[in-house]
GROMACS .gro file of C-alpha atoms in nm:
model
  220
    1UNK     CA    1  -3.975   1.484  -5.150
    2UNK     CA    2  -4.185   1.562  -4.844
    3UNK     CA    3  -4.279   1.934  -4.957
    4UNK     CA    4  -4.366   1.801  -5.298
    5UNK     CA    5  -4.576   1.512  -5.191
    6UNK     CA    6  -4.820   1.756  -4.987
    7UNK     CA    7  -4.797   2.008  -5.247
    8UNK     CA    8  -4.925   1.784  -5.565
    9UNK     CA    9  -5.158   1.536  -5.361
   10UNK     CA   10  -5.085   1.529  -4.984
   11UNK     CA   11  -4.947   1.185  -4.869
   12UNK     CA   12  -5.163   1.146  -4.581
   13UNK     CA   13  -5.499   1.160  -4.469
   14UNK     CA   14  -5.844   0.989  -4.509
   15UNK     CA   15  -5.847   1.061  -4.841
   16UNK     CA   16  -5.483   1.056  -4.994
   17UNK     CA   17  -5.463   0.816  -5.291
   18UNK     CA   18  -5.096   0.805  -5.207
   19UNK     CA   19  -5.156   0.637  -4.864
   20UNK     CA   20  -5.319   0.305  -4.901
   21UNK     CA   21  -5.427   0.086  -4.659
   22UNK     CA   22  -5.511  -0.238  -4.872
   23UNK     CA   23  -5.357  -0.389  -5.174
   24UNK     CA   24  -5.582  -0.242  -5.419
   25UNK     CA   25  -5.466   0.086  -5.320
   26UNK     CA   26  -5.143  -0.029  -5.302
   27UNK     CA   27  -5.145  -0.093  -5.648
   28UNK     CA   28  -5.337   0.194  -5.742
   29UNK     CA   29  -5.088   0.415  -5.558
   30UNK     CA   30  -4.749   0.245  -5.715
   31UNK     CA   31  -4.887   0.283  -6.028
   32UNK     CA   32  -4.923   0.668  -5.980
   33UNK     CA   33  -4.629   0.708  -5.885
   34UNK     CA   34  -4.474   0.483  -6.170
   35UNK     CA   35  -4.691   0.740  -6.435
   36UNK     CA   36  -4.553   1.042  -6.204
   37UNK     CA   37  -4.163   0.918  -6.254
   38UNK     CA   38  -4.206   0.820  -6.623
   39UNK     CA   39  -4.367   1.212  -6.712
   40UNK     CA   40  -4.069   1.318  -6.513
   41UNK     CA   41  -3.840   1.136  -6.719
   42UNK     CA   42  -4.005   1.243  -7.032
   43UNK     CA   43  -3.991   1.571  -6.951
   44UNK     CA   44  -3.627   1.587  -6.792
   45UNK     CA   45  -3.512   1.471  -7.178
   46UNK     CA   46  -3.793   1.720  -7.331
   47UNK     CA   47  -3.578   1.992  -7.191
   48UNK     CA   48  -3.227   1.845  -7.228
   49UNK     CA   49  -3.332   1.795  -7.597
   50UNK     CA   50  -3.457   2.180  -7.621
   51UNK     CA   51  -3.159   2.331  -7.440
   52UNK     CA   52  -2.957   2.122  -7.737
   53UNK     CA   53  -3.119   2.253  -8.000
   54UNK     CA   54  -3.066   2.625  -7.890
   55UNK     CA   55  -2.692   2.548  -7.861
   56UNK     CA   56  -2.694   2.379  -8.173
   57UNK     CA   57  -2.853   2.664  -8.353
   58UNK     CA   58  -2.631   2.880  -8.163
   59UNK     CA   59  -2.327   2.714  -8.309
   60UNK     CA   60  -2.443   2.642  -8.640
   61UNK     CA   61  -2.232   2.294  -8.704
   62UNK     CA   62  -2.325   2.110  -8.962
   63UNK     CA   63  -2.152   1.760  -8.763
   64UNK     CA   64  -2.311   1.896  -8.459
   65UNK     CA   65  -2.634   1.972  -8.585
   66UNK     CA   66  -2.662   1.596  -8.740
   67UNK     CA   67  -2.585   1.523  -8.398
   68UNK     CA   68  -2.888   1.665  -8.211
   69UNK     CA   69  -3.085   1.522  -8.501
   70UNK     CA   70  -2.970   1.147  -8.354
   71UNK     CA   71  -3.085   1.248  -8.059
   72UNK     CA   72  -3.422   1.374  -8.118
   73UNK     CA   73  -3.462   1.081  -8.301
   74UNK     CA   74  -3.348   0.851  -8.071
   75UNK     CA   75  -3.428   0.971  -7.743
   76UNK     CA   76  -3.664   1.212  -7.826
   77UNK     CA   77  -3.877   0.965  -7.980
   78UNK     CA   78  -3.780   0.619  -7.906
   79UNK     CA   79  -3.701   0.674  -7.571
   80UNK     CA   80  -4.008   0.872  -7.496
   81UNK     CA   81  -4.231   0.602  -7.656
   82UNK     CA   82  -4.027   0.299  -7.507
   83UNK     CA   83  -4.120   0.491  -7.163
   84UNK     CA   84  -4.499   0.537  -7.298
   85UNK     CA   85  -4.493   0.193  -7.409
   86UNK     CA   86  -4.393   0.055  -7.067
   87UNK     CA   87  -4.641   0.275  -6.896
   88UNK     CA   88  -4.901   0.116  -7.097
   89UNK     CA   89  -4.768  -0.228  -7.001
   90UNK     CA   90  -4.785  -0.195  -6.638
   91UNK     CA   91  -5.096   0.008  -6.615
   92UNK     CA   92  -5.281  -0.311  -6.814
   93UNK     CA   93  -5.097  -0.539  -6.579
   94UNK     CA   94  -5.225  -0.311  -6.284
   95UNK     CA   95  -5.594  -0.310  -6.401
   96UNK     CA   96  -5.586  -0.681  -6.409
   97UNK     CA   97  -5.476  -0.711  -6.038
   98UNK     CA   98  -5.807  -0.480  -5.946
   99UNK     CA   99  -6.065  -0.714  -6.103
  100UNK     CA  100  -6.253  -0.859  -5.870
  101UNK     CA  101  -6.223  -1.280  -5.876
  102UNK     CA  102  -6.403  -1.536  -5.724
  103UNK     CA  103  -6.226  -1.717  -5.388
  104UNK     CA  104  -6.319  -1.914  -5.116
  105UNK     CA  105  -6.229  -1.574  -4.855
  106UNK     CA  106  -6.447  -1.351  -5.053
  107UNK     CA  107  -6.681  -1.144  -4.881
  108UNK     CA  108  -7.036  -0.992  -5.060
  109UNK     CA  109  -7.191  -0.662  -5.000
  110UNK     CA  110  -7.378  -0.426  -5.207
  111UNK     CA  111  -7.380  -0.066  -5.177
  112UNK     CA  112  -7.700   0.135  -5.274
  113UNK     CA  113  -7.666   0.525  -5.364
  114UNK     CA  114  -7.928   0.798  -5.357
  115UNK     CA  115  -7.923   1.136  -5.312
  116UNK     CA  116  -7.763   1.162  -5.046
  117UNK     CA  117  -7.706   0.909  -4.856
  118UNK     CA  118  -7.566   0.545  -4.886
  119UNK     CA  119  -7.731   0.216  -4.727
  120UNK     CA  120  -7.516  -0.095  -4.748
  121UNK     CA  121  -7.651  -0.474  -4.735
  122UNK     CA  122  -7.434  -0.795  -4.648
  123UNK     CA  123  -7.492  -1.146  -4.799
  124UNK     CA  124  -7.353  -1.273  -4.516
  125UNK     CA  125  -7.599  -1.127  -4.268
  126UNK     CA  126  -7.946  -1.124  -4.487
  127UNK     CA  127  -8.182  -0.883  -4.430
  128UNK     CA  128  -7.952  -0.689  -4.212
  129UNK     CA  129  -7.886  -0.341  -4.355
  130UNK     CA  130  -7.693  -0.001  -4.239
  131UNK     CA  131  -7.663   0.330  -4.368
  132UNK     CA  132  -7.358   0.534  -4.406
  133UNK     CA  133  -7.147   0.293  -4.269
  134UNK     CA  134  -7.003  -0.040  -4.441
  135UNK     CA  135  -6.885  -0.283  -4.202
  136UNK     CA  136  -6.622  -0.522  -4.355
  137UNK     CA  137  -6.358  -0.804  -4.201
  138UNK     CA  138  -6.017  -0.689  -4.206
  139UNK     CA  139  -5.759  -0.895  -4.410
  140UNK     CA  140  -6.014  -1.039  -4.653
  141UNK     CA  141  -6.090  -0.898  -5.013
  142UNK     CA  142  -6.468  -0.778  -5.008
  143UNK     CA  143  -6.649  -0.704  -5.350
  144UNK     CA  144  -6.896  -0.428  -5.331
  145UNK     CA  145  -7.199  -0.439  -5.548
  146UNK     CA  146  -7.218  -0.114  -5.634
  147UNK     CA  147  -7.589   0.066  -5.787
  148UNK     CA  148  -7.803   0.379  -5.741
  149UNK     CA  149  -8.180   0.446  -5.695
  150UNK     CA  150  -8.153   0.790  -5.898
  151UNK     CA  151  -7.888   0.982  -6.061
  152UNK     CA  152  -7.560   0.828  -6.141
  153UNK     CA  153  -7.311   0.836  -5.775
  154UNK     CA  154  -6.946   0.747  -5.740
  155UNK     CA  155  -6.800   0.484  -5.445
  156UNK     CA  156  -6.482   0.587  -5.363
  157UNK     CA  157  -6.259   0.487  -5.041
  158UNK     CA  158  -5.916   0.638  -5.127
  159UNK     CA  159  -5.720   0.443  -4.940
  160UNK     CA  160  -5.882   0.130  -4.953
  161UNK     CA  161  -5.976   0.103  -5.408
  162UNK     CA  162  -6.012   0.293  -5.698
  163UNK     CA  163  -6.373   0.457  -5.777
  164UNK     CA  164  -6.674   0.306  -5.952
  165UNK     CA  165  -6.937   0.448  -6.067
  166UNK     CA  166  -7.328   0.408  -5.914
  167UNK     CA  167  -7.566   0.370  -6.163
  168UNK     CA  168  -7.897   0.354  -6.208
  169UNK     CA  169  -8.056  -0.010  -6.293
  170UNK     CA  170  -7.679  -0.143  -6.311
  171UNK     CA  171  -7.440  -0.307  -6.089
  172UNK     CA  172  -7.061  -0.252  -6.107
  173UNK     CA  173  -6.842  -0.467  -5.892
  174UNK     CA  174  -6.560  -0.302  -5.723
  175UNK     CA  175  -6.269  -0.502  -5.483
  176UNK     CA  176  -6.172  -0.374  -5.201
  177UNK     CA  177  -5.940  -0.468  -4.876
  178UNK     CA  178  -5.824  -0.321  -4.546
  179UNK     CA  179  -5.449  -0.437  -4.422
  180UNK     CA  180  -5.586  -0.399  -4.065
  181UNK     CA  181  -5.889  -0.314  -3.891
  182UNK     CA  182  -6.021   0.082  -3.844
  183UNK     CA  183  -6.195   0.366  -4.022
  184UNK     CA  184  -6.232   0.467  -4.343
  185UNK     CA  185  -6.355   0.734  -4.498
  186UNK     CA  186  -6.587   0.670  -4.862
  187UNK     CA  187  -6.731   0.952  -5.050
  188UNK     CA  188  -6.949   1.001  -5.420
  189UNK     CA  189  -6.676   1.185  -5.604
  190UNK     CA  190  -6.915   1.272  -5.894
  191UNK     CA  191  -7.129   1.576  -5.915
  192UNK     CA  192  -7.465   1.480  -5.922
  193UNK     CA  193  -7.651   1.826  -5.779
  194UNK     CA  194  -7.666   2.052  -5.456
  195UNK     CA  195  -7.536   1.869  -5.167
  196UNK     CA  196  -7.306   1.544  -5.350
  197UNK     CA  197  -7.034   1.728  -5.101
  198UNK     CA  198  -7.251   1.563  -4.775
  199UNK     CA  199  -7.260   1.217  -4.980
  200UNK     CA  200  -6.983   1.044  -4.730
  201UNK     CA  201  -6.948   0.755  -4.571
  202UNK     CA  202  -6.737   0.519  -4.371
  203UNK     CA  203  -6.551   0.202  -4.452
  204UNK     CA  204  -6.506  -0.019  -4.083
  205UNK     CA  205  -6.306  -0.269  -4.133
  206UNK     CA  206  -6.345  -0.507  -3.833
  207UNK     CA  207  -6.055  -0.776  -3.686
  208UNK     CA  208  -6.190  -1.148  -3.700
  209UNK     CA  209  -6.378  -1.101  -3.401
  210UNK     CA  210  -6.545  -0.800  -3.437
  211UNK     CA  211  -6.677  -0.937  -3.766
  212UNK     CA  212  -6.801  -1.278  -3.658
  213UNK     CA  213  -6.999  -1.050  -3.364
  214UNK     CA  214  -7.141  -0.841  -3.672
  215UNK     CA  215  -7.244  -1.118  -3.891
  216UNK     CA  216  -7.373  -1.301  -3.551
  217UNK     CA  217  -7.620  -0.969  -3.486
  218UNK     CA  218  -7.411  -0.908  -3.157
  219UNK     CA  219  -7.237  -0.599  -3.277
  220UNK     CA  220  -7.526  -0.361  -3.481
   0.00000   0.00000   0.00000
């Protein structure tokens, strides 16, 4: 399972969608791997179904034959679409979990994109921005108000959220959350011209602390 992992996606690093480090992720990355089992399903009885119909035609029997017909019918189709059909269900049920909601713990920031860099601002510390890094508290969901001076972007922290697009007179809200306090690494993972590969940044997510010395203006 190991070798396979790191040879479709890799299941580690900064920017592994299969290693999450909040529950946004978390949910992002189960439902992967629920789509990833379901294909493999599908295609395990794809195959079985094929390798029937050879010996079917091999044998030429007419009970037989009305046999394999069953089971096209039944699993080729009805099972294939019941699987579809729960996929569906989930991945609905998943995108409602990743919609940002309003809560007493909720933290505001807004993330501004241009070519090439990124500058972050904080409702909870006006007038205070930073660029190329986004400080947020550990533990508590943060939505990130998410626009662009120029050409459209794309905010993306693997292993914290999903990606949302940066665009131009428009704000899109994304949800994000770290487990536990560290480093992060966010990228634009649109092309947008020469040099969107430099557009990076980082994601600090701080322990109570830390944060409460950020908001303070103790910590820069």
């Amino acid at each position: 399972m190991g070798v396979t992992c790191s040879l479709l996606i890799g299941c580690s690093g900064e920017l592994s969608v299969v290693d999450p480090a909040g529950p946004a992720a978390r949910t992002i990355s189960t439902l992967w791997w629920a789509m990833l089992a379901g294909a493999a399903t599908i295609l395990g009885m794809v195959l079985v179904l094929l390798g029937a119909a050879f010996r079917a035609k091999e044998n030429c029997d007419a009970d037989e034959t009305a046999g394999i017909k069953v089971w096209i019918v039944g699993l080729g189709l009805v099972f294939s679409m019941s699987v579809l059909a729960a996929l569906t269900v989930y991945g609905l049920h998943a995108g409602q979990r990743l919609m940002p909601r309003a809560g007493a713990d909720v933290v505001a920031v807004s993330a501004e994109a241009r070519q090439w860099s990124w500058r972050f601002a904080y409702d909870s510390r006006p007038g205070h921005t930073t660029d190329g890094v986004l400080h947020i508290p550990a533990g508590r969901p943060v939505d990130v108000a998410i626009t662009s001076l120029d050409v459209v972007h794309s905010f993306w922290v693997p292993r914290l959220a999903g990606k949302l697009d940066a665009i131009p007179g428009h704000v899109n809200t994304l949800r994000i959350e770290a487990d536990m306090p560290g480093s992060f690494q966010g990228l634009s993972a649109e092309y947008n011209g020469p040099g969107y590969r430099a557009h990076v940044f980082t994601v600090k997510a701080h322990d109570a602390e830390a944060w409460d010395a950020f908001v303070s203006g103790a910590e820069q």
